[in-house]
Every structure is written in C-alpha cells, then in structure tokens.
Short mmCIF file of C-alpha atoms and ligand atoms in Angstrom, two decimals:
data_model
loop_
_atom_site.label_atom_id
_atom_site.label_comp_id
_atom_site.label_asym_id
_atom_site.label_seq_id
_atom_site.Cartn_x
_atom_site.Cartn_y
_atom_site.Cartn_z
CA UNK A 25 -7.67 -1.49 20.42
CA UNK A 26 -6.26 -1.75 16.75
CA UNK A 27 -3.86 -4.64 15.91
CA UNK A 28 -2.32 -4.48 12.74
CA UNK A 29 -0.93 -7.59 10.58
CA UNK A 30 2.22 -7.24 8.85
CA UNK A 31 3.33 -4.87 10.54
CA UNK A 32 7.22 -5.44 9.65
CA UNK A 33 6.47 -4.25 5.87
CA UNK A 34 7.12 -0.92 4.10
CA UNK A 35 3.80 0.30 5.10
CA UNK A 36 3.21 -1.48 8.17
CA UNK A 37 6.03 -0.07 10.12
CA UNK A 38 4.80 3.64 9.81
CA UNK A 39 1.40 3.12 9.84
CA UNK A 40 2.54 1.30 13.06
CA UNK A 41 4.63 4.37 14.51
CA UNK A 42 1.63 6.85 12.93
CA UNK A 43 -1.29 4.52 14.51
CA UNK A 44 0.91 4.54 17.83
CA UNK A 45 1.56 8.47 18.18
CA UNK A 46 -2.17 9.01 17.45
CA UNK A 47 -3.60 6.32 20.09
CA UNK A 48 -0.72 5.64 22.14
CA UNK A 49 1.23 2.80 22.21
CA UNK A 50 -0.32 0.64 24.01
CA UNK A 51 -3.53 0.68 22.32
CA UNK A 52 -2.28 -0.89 18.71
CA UNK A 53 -1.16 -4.23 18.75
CA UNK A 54 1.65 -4.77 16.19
CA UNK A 55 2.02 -7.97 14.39
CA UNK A 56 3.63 -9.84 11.66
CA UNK A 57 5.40 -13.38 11.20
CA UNK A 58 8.89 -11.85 10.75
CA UNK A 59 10.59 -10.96 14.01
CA UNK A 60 9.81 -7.40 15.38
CA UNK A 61 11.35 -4.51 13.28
CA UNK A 62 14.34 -2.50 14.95
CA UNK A 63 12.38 0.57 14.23
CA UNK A 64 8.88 -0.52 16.30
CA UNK A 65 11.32 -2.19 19.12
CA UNK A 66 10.14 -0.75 22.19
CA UNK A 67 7.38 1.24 20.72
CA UNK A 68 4.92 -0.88 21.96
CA UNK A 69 3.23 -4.29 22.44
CA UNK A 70 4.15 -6.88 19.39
CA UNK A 71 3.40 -10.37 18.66
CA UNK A 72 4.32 -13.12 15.74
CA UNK A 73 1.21 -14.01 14.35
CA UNK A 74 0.39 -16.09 10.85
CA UNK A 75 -2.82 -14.19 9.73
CA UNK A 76 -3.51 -17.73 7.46
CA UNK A 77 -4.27 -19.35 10.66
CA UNK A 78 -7.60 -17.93 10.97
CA UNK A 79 -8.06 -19.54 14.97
CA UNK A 80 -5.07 -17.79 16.30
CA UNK A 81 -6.38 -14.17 14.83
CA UNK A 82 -9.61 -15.36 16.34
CA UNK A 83 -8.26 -16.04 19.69
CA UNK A 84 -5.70 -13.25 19.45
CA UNK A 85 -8.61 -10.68 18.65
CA UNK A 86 -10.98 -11.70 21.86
CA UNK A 87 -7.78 -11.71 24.24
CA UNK A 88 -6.50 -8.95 23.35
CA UNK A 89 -10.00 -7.33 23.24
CA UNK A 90 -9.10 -5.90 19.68
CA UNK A 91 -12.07 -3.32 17.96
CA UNK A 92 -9.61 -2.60 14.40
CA UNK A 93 -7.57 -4.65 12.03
CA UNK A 94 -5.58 -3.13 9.40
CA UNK A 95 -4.15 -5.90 7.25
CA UNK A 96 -1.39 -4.62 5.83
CA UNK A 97 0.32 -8.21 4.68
CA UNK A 98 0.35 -9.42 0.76
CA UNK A 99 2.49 -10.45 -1.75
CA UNK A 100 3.43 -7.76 -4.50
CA UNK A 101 3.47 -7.52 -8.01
CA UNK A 102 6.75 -8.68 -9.26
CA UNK A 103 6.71 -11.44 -6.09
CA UNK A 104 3.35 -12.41 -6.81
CA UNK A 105 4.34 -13.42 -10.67
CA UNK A 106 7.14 -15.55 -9.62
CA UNK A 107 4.82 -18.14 -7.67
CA UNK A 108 1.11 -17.01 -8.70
CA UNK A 109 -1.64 -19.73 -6.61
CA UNK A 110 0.88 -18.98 -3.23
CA UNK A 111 0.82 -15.30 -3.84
CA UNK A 112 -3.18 -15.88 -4.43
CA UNK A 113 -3.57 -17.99 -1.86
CA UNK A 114 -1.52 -15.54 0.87
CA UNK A 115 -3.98 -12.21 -0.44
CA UNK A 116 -6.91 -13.40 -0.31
CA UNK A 117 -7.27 -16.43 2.52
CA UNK A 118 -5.27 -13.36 4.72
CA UNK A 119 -8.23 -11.18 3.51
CA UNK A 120 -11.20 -13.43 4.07
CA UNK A 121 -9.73 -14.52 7.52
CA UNK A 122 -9.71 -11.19 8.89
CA UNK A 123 -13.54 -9.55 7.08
CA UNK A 124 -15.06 -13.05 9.12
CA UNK A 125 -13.83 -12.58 12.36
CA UNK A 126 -14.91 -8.88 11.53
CA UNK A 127 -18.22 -9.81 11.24
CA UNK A 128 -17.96 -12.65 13.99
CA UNK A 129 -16.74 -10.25 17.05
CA UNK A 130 -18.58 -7.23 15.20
CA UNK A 131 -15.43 -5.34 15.05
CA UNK A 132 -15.42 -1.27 14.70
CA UNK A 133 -13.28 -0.57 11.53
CA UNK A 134 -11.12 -2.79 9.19
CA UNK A 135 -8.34 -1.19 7.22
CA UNK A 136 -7.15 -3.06 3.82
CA UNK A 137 -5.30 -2.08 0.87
CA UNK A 138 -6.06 -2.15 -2.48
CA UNK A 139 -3.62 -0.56 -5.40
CA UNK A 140 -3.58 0.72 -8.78
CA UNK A 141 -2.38 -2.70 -10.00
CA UNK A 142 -5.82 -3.44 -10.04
CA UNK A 143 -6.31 -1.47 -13.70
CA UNK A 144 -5.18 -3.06 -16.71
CA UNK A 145 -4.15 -2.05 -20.43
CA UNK A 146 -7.45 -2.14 -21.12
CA UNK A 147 -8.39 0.87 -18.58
CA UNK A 148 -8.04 4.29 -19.43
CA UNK A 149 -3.86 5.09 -18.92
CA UNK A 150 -4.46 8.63 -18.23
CA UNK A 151 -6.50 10.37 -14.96
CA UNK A 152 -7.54 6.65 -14.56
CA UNK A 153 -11.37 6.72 -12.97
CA UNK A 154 -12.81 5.13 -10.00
CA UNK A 155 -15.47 3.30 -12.49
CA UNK A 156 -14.01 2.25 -15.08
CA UNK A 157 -12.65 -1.16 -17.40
CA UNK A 158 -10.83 -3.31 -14.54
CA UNK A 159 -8.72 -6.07 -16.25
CA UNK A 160 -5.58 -6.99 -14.03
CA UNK A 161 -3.01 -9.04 -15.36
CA UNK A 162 -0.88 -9.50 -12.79
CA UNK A 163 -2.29 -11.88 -9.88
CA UNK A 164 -0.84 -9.52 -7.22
CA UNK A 165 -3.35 -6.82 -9.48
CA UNK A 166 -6.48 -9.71 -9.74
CA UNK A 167 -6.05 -10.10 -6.03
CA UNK A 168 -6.56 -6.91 -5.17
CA UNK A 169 -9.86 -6.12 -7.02
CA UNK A 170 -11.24 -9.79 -5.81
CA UNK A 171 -10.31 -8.22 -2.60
CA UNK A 172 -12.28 -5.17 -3.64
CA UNK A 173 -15.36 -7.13 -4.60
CA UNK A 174 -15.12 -8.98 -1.34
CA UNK A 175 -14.53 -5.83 0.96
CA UNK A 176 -17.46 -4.63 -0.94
CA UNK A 177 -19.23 -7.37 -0.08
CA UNK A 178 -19.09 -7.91 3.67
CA UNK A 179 -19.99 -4.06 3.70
CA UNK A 180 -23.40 -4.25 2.08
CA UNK A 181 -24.29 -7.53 3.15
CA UNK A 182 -23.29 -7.59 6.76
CA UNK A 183 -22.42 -4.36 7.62
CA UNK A 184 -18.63 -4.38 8.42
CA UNK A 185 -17.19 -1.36 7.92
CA UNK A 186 -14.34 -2.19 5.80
CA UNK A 187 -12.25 0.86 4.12
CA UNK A 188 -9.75 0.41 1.34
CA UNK A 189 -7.40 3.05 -0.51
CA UNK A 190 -6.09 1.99 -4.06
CA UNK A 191 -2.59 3.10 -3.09
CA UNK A 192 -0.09 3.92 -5.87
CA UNK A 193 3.40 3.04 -5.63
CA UNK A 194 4.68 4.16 -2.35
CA UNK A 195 8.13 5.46 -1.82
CA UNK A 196 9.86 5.58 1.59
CA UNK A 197 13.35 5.37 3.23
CA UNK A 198 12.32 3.63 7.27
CA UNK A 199 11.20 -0.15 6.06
CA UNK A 200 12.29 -1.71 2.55
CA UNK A 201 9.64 -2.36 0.26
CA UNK A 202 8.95 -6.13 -0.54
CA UNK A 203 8.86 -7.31 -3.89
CA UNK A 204 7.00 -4.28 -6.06
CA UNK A 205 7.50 -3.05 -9.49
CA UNK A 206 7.68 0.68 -8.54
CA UNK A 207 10.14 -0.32 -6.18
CA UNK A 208 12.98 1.20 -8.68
CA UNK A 209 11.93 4.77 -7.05
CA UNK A 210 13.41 3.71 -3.87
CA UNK A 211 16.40 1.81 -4.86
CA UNK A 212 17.48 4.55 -6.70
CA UNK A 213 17.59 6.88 -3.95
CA UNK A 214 19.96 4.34 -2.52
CA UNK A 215 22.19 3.46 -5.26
CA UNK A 216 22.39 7.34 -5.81
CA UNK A 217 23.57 8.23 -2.31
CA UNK A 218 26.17 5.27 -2.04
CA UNK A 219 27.28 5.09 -5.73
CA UNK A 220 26.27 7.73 -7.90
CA UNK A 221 24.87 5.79 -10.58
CA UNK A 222 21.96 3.49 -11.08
CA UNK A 223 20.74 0.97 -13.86
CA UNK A 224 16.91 1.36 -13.76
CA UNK A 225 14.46 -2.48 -14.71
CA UNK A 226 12.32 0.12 -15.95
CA UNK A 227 12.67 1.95 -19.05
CA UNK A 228 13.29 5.50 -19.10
CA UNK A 229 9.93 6.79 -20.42
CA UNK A 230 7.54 4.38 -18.14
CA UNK A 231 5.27 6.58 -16.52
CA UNK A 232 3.42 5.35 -13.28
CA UNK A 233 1.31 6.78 -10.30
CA UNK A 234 3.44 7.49 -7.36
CA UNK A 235 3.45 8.89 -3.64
CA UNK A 236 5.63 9.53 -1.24
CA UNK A 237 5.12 7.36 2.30
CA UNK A 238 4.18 10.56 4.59
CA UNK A 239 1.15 11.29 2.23
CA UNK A 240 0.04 7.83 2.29
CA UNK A 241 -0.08 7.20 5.78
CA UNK A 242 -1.83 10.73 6.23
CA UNK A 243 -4.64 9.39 3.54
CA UNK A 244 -5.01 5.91 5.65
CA UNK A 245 -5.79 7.59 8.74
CA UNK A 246 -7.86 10.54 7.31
CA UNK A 247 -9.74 7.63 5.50
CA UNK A 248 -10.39 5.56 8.91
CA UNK A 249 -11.16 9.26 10.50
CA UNK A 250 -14.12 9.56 8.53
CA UNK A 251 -17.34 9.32 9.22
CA UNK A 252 -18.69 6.57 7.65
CA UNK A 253 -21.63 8.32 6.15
CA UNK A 254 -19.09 10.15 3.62
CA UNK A 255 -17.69 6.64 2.91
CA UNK A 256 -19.47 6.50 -0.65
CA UNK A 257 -16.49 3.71 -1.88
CA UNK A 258 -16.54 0.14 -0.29
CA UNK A 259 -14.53 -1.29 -2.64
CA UNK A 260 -11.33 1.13 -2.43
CA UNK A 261 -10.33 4.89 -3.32
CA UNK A 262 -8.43 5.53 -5.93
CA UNK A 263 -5.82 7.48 -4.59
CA UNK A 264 -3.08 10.02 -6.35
CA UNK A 265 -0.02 12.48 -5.51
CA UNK A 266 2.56 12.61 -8.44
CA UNK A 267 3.07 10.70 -11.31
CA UNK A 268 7.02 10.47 -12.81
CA UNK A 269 8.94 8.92 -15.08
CA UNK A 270 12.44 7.22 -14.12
CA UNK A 271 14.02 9.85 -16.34
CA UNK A 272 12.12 12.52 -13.91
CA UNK A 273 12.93 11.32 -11.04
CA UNK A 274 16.83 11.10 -12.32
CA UNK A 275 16.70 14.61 -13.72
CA UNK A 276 15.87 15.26 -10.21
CA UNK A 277 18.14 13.61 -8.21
CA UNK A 278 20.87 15.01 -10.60
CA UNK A 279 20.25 18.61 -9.48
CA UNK A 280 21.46 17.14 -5.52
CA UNK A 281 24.13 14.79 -6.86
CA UNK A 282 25.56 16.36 -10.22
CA UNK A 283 27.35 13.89 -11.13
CA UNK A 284 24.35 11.43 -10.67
CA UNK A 285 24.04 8.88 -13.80
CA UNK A 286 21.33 6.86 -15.09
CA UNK A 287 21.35 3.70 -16.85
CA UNK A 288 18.30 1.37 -18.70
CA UNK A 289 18.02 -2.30 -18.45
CA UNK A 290 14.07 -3.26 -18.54
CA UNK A 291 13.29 -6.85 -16.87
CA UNK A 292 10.46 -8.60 -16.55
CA UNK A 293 8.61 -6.03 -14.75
CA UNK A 294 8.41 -3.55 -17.41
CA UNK A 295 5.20 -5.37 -18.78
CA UNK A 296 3.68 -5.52 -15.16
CA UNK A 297 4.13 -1.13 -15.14
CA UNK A 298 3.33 -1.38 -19.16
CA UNK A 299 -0.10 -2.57 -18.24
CA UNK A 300 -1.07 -0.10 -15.32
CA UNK A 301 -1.86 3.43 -15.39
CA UNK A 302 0.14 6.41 -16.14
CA UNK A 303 -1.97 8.85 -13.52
CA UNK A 304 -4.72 8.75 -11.62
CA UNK A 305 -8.13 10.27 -10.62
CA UNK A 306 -8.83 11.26 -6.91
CA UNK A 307 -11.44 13.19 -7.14
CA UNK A 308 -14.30 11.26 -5.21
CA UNK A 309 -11.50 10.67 -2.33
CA UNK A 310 -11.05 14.64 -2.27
CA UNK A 311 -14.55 15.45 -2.89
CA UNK A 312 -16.23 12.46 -0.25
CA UNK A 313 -13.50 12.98 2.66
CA UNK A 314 -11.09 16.38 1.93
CA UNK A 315 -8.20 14.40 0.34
CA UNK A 316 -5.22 16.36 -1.07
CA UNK A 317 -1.80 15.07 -1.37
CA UNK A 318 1.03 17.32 -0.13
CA UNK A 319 4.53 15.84 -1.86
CA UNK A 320 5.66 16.41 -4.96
CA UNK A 321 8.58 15.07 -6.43
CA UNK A 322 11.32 17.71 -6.23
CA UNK A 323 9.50 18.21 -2.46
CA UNK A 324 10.25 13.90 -1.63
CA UNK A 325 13.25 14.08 -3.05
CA UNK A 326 15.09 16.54 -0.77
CA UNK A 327 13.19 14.60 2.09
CA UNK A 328 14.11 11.36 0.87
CA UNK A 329 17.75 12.12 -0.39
CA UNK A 330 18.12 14.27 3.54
CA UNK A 331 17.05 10.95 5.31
CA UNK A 332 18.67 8.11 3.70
C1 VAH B 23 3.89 -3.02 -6.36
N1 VAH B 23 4.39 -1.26 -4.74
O1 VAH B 23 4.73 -2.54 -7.08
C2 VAH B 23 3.33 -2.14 -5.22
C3 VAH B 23 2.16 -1.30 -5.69
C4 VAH B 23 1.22 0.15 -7.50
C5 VAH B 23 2.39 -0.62 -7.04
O2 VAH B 23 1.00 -2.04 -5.70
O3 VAH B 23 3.49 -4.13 -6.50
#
C-alpha cells in the first residue's frame, strides 16, 4: 500500500490520480497537511498528516500497513530563499523522517525528488551531466543534493531502496505550483488565456530545463517500475524533455492567441535560474531504464492552452 506525503502539491495531486488509476484507489493513501484537494475528493482514502512529526508517520505507516512512500512535500526555490533554516529544516527533517522508518518497517520502495536546482554556475550550463561540479546556491538547490547524498546513503548502507529523479521545472494546469522559479511557464499560460498579455520575472533570453507534467509523472512511475538491478543512480536521475526560453514559449503561445504580448521585469529570481542549467543530459535514465520524453513545447502548449 503506497501513501504519499504532500499530496495537495503540483506534483502530488497527479502522481496521486496516476498512482490511483494504476493500483486502485484504495491501495494509495493520500496525504498532506493542507485540507484534501477538490481534484483527489472522492478518489480515495486521505488523511492530514505533518511528515515533521516523525511518530505519527510511524504509527500511520504500521496501521495502515503501508509498503511505499513517495514524499513529494518541500519548500521551493524562490520560497526556500525567503526563510532559508525553515525551508532547510522542512526538506530535509521531512526526508530523514521518512528513509528511517524505511529502514525501521523495511519498507518496499521510497519515491523522493530531487531537481536540477541542485547544479550551480559552476556546473557545466549546457547538456548538464549526471557527474559533474555540484555547487547549489540556493538552499531549496543545497537541500536537494544533501538529500541526494542521504538517499544515497540509506541505499548502500542499509539497503532501502530509495529512487530519486532530478526533475526539471514542471509545468501543469490541475494543481498550482508552490513557490518555484520556473513557475513563470505556468502563469503565463494563465495570464495569456484571461488577459492576453503577461510581464515575465524572468528575462527574455533565460534559458532553463523544462517538462511538461504528463511526462513527469510517466518518468516517476517508469522509474519505481524498474527493476532495481537497472537502478545504477541512488542519488537521483537527471532527467530532461525541452528546454525554452520565455521568449519561446511566448513566440509560441502567440501563434494560438495573436494578439498575445510579452513584457520583461526580472526579480529576484532571475539569479536563482542565472545559476542553474540551460539543458540537460538524460542519457543514463534512457540508457539504464528506456526513458524518453514525449512533449515538446509547441506539443504542451496546445495541451496546456486546450485545458486551462
Ligand atoms: C523550482 N519548480 O522552481 C522548482 C524546480 C527546477 C525547478 O525545482 O524551485
């Protein structure tokens, strides 16, 4: 039985809905300290549950007779740099709560999160590899590789078989996203529909890895599919699908709404996306488990622009 924490966020909900179709709904517990989500209402069981207080995930996971965790809560980049020890405190104590009781009640699979805010301007900006210089400067990004380190850790050392995708951003239209730096790519599609215009915090020519939600949940579960003996990664995958520009993506939302228009006002989180890469390299996720990414970014935004 898989429960899955945070299950109210932009990923959580539709790995929720995805986790459901494919195991029915019964057998994944949702859970998150908001109040259920209008979109997993009815869908299946749910419970409020503060994955910092590591004896009520204990207790939860032996009643509920749990065998997976995915931990999908954290605090994002541009979040994270407005109140750094909480948003360090949240990822990792969330993190090392959940690997313990892993290891504790011998748990089947854990699923956790990593992201390309883990590489720094000191890694390579281009086809970004799995090995490579990891400097974060952001805490959400330093979180995430200590993460990493730890995942790694509790793998080799006692066994638990803890799988981790270095997601880029992630752009969707069912949950809103909570606090990111590529979460202009969304907002756009929004402001675009209801106004026709749209002043981007990022400026024009900022490059950044990005994939639409669909593909994203697909790698998750093809990841947690695997046999583990073609797991070669314990820390996380570094994971691609397209890589744009917010004059791209404008370009190609103008040629659905003509008389779209784009404006440029870079905050604060223009040096968060300044230090992280501008694309990304896959290939041990598509060479270790069959990974391929199927959206492109004329192909999300019809979807996108046809569902919002
Ligand atoms: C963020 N959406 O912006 C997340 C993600 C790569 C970006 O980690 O913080």
């Amino acid at each position: 039985k898989i429960l899955l924490i945070g299950a109210c966020g932009q990923i959580g909900v539709e790995l929720t809905l995805a986790l459901r179709k494919m195991y029915g709904d019964a057998n994944v517990l949702a859970s998150d300290l908001r109040e259920e989500h209008d979109l997993l209402k009815g869908t299946g069981p749910y419970v409020s549950l503060d994955v910092m207080n590591k004896e009520m995930l204990h207790v939860l996971v032996i009643r509920h007779n749990i065998t997976q965790i995915y931990l999908l809560a954290a605090i994002l980049s541009a979040t994270g740099e407005k109140n750094p020890l909480l948003a360090w405190h949240i990822n990792m104590q969330s993190l090392l709560n959940v690997l313990d009781i892993a290891k504790e009640e011998n748990l089947d699979k854990i699923y956790w999160p990593s992201s390309i805010a883990v590489f720094g301007p000191n890694s390579p900006a281009m086809d970004t590899p799995q090995h490579t210089i990891i400097e974060p400067t952001t805490i959400y990004g330093i979180s995430k590789f200590a993460g990493e380190r730890w995942c790694e850790y509790y793998n080799h050392r006692f066994g638990v078989d803890v799988r981790s995708l270095r997601y880029p951003g992630l752009i969707s239209y069912k949950s809103a996203p909570g606090g990111g730096t590529t979460d202009y790519a969304i907002e756009i599609f929004h402001e675009a529909k209801e106004h026709k215009k749209y002043t981007s915090f990022l400026a024009e020519n900022t490059y950044l890895p990005m994939m639409y939600m669909p593909d994203a949940i697909r790698a998750t579960i093809e990841l947690m599919e695997s046999d583990a003996s073609k797991i070669s990664v314990r820390s996380a995958y570094n994971l691609s699908g397209m890589s744009f520009s917010p004059k791209e993506i404008a370009a190609e939302i103008k040629q659905h709404i003509p008389a779209f228009t784009i404006a440029y006002e870079p905050d604060y989180r223009q040096q968060i996306a300044d230090g992280w890469p501008d694309s990304i390299d896959d290939s041990l996720a598509r060479n270790d488990w069959g990974w391929k990414h199927e959206f492109d970014l004329s192909k999300m935004t019809a979807d996108m622009l046809a569902n919002i």
